[in-house]
Coordinates of C-alpha atoms and ligand atoms in Angstrom, one line a residue:
X3 CA 90.2 70.7 85.8
X4 CA 92.9 73.3 86.5
X5 CA 92.7 76.8 85.1
X6 CA 94.6 78.0 82.1
X7 CA 95.8 81.5 82.5
X8 CA 97.3 84.2 80.3
X9 CA 98.7 86.8 82.7
X10 CA 100.1 90.2 81.7
X11 CA 102.8 91.8 83.8
X12 CA 103.1 95.4 82.7
X13 CA 105.9 96.0 85.2
X14 CA 106.8 99.8 85.6
X15 CA 105.7 100.8 82.1
X16 CA 103.4 103.2 80.3
X17 CA 102.0 106.6 80.9
X18 CA 98.4 107.0 81.9
X19 CA 97.5 107.9 78.3
X20 CA 99.4 104.9 77.0
X21 CA 97.7 102.6 79.6
X22 CA 94.3 103.9 78.5
X23 CA 95.0 103.3 74.8
X24 CA 96.3 99.7 75.5
X25 CA 93.3 98.9 77.6
X26 CA 90.9 100.2 74.9
X27 CA 92.7 98.1 72.3
X28 CA 92.5 95.0 74.5
X29 CA 88.7 95.6 75.1
X30 CA 88.2 95.9 71.4
X31 CA 90.2 92.8 70.5
X32 CA 87.8 90.6 72.5
X33 CA 89.9 87.5 72.9
X34 CA 88.0 84.2 73.4
X35 CA 88.2 82.6 76.9
X36 CA 86.8 79.2 77.7
X37 CA 85.2 78.3 81.0
X38 CA 88.5 77.2 82.5
X39 CA 90.5 80.0 81.1
X40 CA 91.4 83.4 82.5
X41 CA 93.2 86.6 81.4
X42 CA 94.8 88.5 84.2
X43 CA 96.3 92.0 83.9
X44 CA 98.9 93.0 86.5
X45 CA 99.1 96.7 85.9
X46 CA 101.1 99.3 87.9
X47 CA 99.1 99.9 91.2
X48 CA 98.3 103.5 90.2
X49 CA 96.4 102.3 87.1
X50 CA 94.3 99.6 88.9
X51 CA 91.1 101.7 89.1
X52 CA 91.4 102.6 85.4
X53 CA 92.0 98.9 84.4
X54 CA 89.1 97.8 86.6
X55 CA 86.8 100.3 85.0
X56 CA 87.8 99.4 81.5
X57 CA 87.7 95.6 82.0
X58 CA 84.6 95.4 84.1
X59 CA 82.0 93.0 82.9
X60 CA 84.4 90.9 80.9
X61 CA 84.0 87.3 81.8
X62 CA 87.1 85.5 83.2
X63 CA 89.1 88.7 83.0
X64 CA 90.8 90.1 86.1
X65 CA 93.0 93.0 87.2
X66 CA 95.9 92.1 89.4
X67 CA 98.6 93.8 91.5
X68 CA 102.3 93.3 91.0
X69 CA 103.2 93.3 94.7
X70 CA 101.7 94.0 98.1
X71 CA 103.1 94.6 101.6
X72 CA 102.9 91.7 104.1
X73 CA 101.2 93.7 106.8
X74 CA 97.5 94.5 106.8
X75 CA 97.9 98.2 107.7
X76 CA 100.1 100.6 109.6
X77 CA 103.0 103.0 109.4
X78 CA 104.6 101.7 106.2
X79 CA 105.0 104.8 104.0
X80 CA 104.7 104.2 100.3
X81 CA 103.3 100.6 100.6
X82 CA 100.0 99.0 99.6
X83 CA 98.4 96.1 101.5
X84 CA 96.6 93.1 100.2
X85 CA 93.4 94.1 101.9
X86 CA 93.6 97.6 100.3
X87 CA 93.9 95.9 96.9
X88 CA 91.0 93.5 97.7
X89 CA 88.9 96.5 98.8
X90 CA 89.3 97.9 95.2
X91 CA 88.3 94.6 93.6
X92 CA 91.7 93.1 92.9
X93 CA 91.7 89.3 93.5
X94 CA 95.2 88.3 92.3
X95 CA 98.6 89.6 93.5
X96 CA 102.0 88.6 92.0
X97 CA 104.4 87.6 94.8
X98 CA 108.2 87.1 94.5
X99 CA 108.9 88.2 91.0
X100 CA 112.6 87.8 90.4
X101 CA 112.9 91.5 90.0
X102 CA 111.5 92.0 93.5
X103 CA 113.8 89.3 94.9
X104 CA 116.8 90.9 93.2
X105 CA 116.2 94.7 93.4
X106 CA 114.2 94.8 96.6
X107 CA 116.0 91.9 98.3
X108 CA 112.8 90.0 99.0
X109 CA 113.6 86.8 100.8
X110 CA 111.8 83.4 100.8
X111 CA 110.7 84.1 104.4
X112 CA 109.2 87.5 103.5
X113 CA 107.4 86.0 100.5
X114 CA 105.9 83.4 102.8
X115 CA 104.5 86.3 104.9
X116 CA 103.1 88.0 101.7
X117 CA 101.5 84.7 100.6
X118 CA 99.9 84.3 104.0
X119 CA 98.6 87.9 103.9
X120 CA 97.0 87.4 100.5
X121 CA 95.4 84.1 101.4
X122 CA 94.1 85.5 104.6
X123 CA 91.9 87.9 102.6
X124 CA 90.8 85.2 100.2
X125 CA 92.8 86.5 97.3
X126 CA 95.1 84.6 94.9
X127 CA 98.9 84.8 95.1
X128 CA 100.6 84.3 91.8
X129 CA 103.9 83.0 93.2
X130 CA 107.0 83.4 91.0
X131 CA 110.0 81.1 91.1
X132 CA 112.9 80.5 88.8
X133 CA 116.6 80.2 88.6
X134 CA 119.4 82.5 87.4
X135 CA 121.6 81.5 84.5
X136 CA 124.5 80.1 86.6
X137 CA 122.2 77.7 88.3
X138 CA 120.8 76.5 84.9
X139 CA 124.3 76.1 83.5
X140 CA 125.2 74.0 86.6
X141 CA 122.0 72.0 85.9
X142 CA 120.8 72.4 89.5
X143 CA 117.6 74.3 88.6
X144 CA 115.3 71.7 90.0
X145 CA 116.8 71.8 93.5
X146 CA 116.9 75.6 93.3
X147 CA 113.3 76.0 92.5
X148 CA 112.2 73.3 94.9
X149 CA 113.9 75.2 97.7
X150 CA 112.0 78.4 96.7
X151 CA 108.7 76.5 96.9
X152 CA 109.5 74.8 100.2
X153 CA 110.7 77.9 101.9
X154 CA 107.7 80.1 100.9
X155 CA 104.8 77.7 100.3
X156 CA 105.1 74.4 102.0
X157 CA 103.8 75.6 105.3
X158 CA 100.4 76.0 103.7
X159 CA 97.6 73.5 104.0
X160 CA 96.4 71.5 101.0
X161 CA 93.2 73.6 101.1
X162 CA 95.3 76.8 100.7
X163 CA 98.0 75.5 98.3
X164 CA 95.4 74.9 95.6
X165 CA 94.5 78.6 95.8
X166 CA 98.0 79.6 94.7
X167 CA 99.0 80.0 91.1
X168 CA 102.7 79.3 90.3
X169 CA 104.7 81.2 87.7
X170 CA 108.0 79.5 86.8
X171 CA 110.2 82.3 85.2
X172 CA 113.8 81.4 84.5
X173 CA 115.7 84.7 85.1
X174 CA 117.9 84.1 82.1
X175 CA 114.7 84.1 79.9
X176 CA 113.2 87.3 81.2
X177 CA 113.3 90.2 78.9
X178 CA 116.2 88.6 77.0
X179 CA 114.3 87.2 74.0
X180 CA 115.8 83.9 75.1
X181 CA 112.9 81.5 75.8
X182 CA 113.2 78.2 77.5
X183 CA 112.5 75.5 74.9
X184 CA 109.1 73.9 75.3
X185 CA 110.9 70.7 76.4
X186 CA 112.9 72.7 79.1
X187 CA 109.6 74.3 80.3
X188 CA 107.8 71.0 80.4
X189 CA 110.6 69.3 82.3
X190 CA 110.7 71.8 85.1
X191 CA 107.0 72.3 85.2
X192 CA 106.6 68.5 85.6
X193 CA 109.2 68.6 88.4
X194 CA 107.4 71.5 90.2
X195 CA 104.2 69.5 90.0
X196 CA 106.0 66.4 91.4
X197 CA 107.2 68.5 94.3
X198 CA 103.6 69.4 95.1
X199 CA 102.5 65.8 94.6
X200 CA 105.1 64.6 97.1
X201 CA 104.0 67.1 99.7
X202 CA 100.3 67.2 99.1
X203 CA 99.4 64.2 96.9
X204 CA 98.6 63.8 93.2
X205 CA 95.1 65.1 93.3
X206 CA 96.1 68.4 94.8
X207 CA 99.1 68.8 92.6
X208 CA 96.9 68.3 89.5
X209 CA 94.8 71.2 90.6
X210 CA 97.6 73.8 90.7
X211 CA 98.1 76.0 87.6
X212 CA 101.7 76.4 86.7
X213 CA 102.5 79.3 84.3
X214 CA 105.6 79.8 82.3
X215 CA 107.2 83.2 82.0
X216 CA 110.2 84.5 80.1
X217 CA 110.1 86.0 76.6
X218 CA 106.6 84.5 75.8
X219 CA 105.3 86.1 72.6
X220 CA 102.5 85.4 70.1
X221 CA 104.9 83.4 67.9
X222 CA 106.0 80.9 70.6
X223 CA 103.0 80.8 73.0
X224 CA 101.1 78.0 71.4
X225 CA 104.0 75.6 71.5
X226 CA 104.9 76.4 75.1
X227 CA 101.3 76.3 76.2
X228 CA 100.7 72.9 74.5
X229 CA 103.0 71.2 77.0
X230 CA 101.0 69.1 79.4
X231 CA 102.3 70.7 82.6
X232 CA 102.3 74.3 81.3
X233 CA 99.0 76.0 82.1
X234 CA 99.6 79.3 80.5
X235 CA 102.0 82.2 80.8
X236 CA 103.1 85.3 82.7
X237 CA 104.1 87.8 80.1
X238 CA 106.1 91.0 80.3
X239 CA 107.2 92.8 77.1
X240 CA 104.6 91.2 74.8
X241 CA 101.8 92.1 77.1
X242 CA 102.3 95.8 76.3
X243 CA 101.2 95.2 72.7
X244 CA 97.5 94.5 72.3
X245 CA 97.7 92.3 69.2
X246 CA 100.5 90.3 70.8
X247 CA 98.8 89.7 74.1
X248 CA 95.5 88.9 72.5
X249 CA 97.2 86.2 70.3
X250 CA 98.8 84.9 73.5
X251 CA 95.4 84.6 75.2
X252 CA 94.0 82.9 72.1
X253 CA 97.0 80.4 72.3
X254 CA 95.6 78.9 75.5
X255 CA 94.7 75.5 74.4
Ligands
13P29 P1 109.2 89.1 79.5 O1 108.0 88.5 78.9 O2 109.4 90.5 79.1 O3 110.4 88.2 79.3 O4 109.0 89.2 81.1 C1 108.6 88.0 81.7 C2 108.2 88.4 83.1 O5 109.1 88.8 83.9 C3 106.8 88.4 83.5 O6 106.6 88.5 84.8

């Protein structure tokens, strides 16, 4: 059975004091997680030790990084490697968020290198894909997303691909309050799964968790998560409010 995941992406938000308050509220809220469910908190790198300390001993709860460098170590001033994150206790790393693709010009080829670096140290890449508005309006989103998957992931073996979590995040729905309808989410999630099925077979495709991201909130999470190919969400804005994110975790079916 594939995992259902509620993942928080705090992005570049919150002071140390605010981060501490939010973590305390999350700990107190004690959301319920089943055996196949996980809550993951991708906090700014500098708050990782704090989040690890606060969330320690919580079953099925993990602290993630929002990015890493593709190289293991070396003269890359300002960067953090996957193995450094792993040495702190981080097991999940977001790769290829649309904000990194856009503002830091991360290419599909670079993202393939990052995925390799993360898998090499037995951690989990949370690989983001998703189309801009013009592509959605031209109704070519399936081909666009398929190319992202092919270019950054299809070199992997079947054994490795099942270690990757996919986050489909249509760019037009991120931070806009405009969510894909549950039918739109289901359609493209099913398409993404069919791409994996064609390449790796049905059994492997059915093991891959595919999260939806883009204006997920407490009020719409249950409906989106109830779609058969939606295995949870990657949440930005609503993950900064403890009551909202706790409700989103509890919406995992
Ligand atoms: P919002 O939930 O704020 O739309 O952000 C989604 C996102 O980019 C999560 O990675």
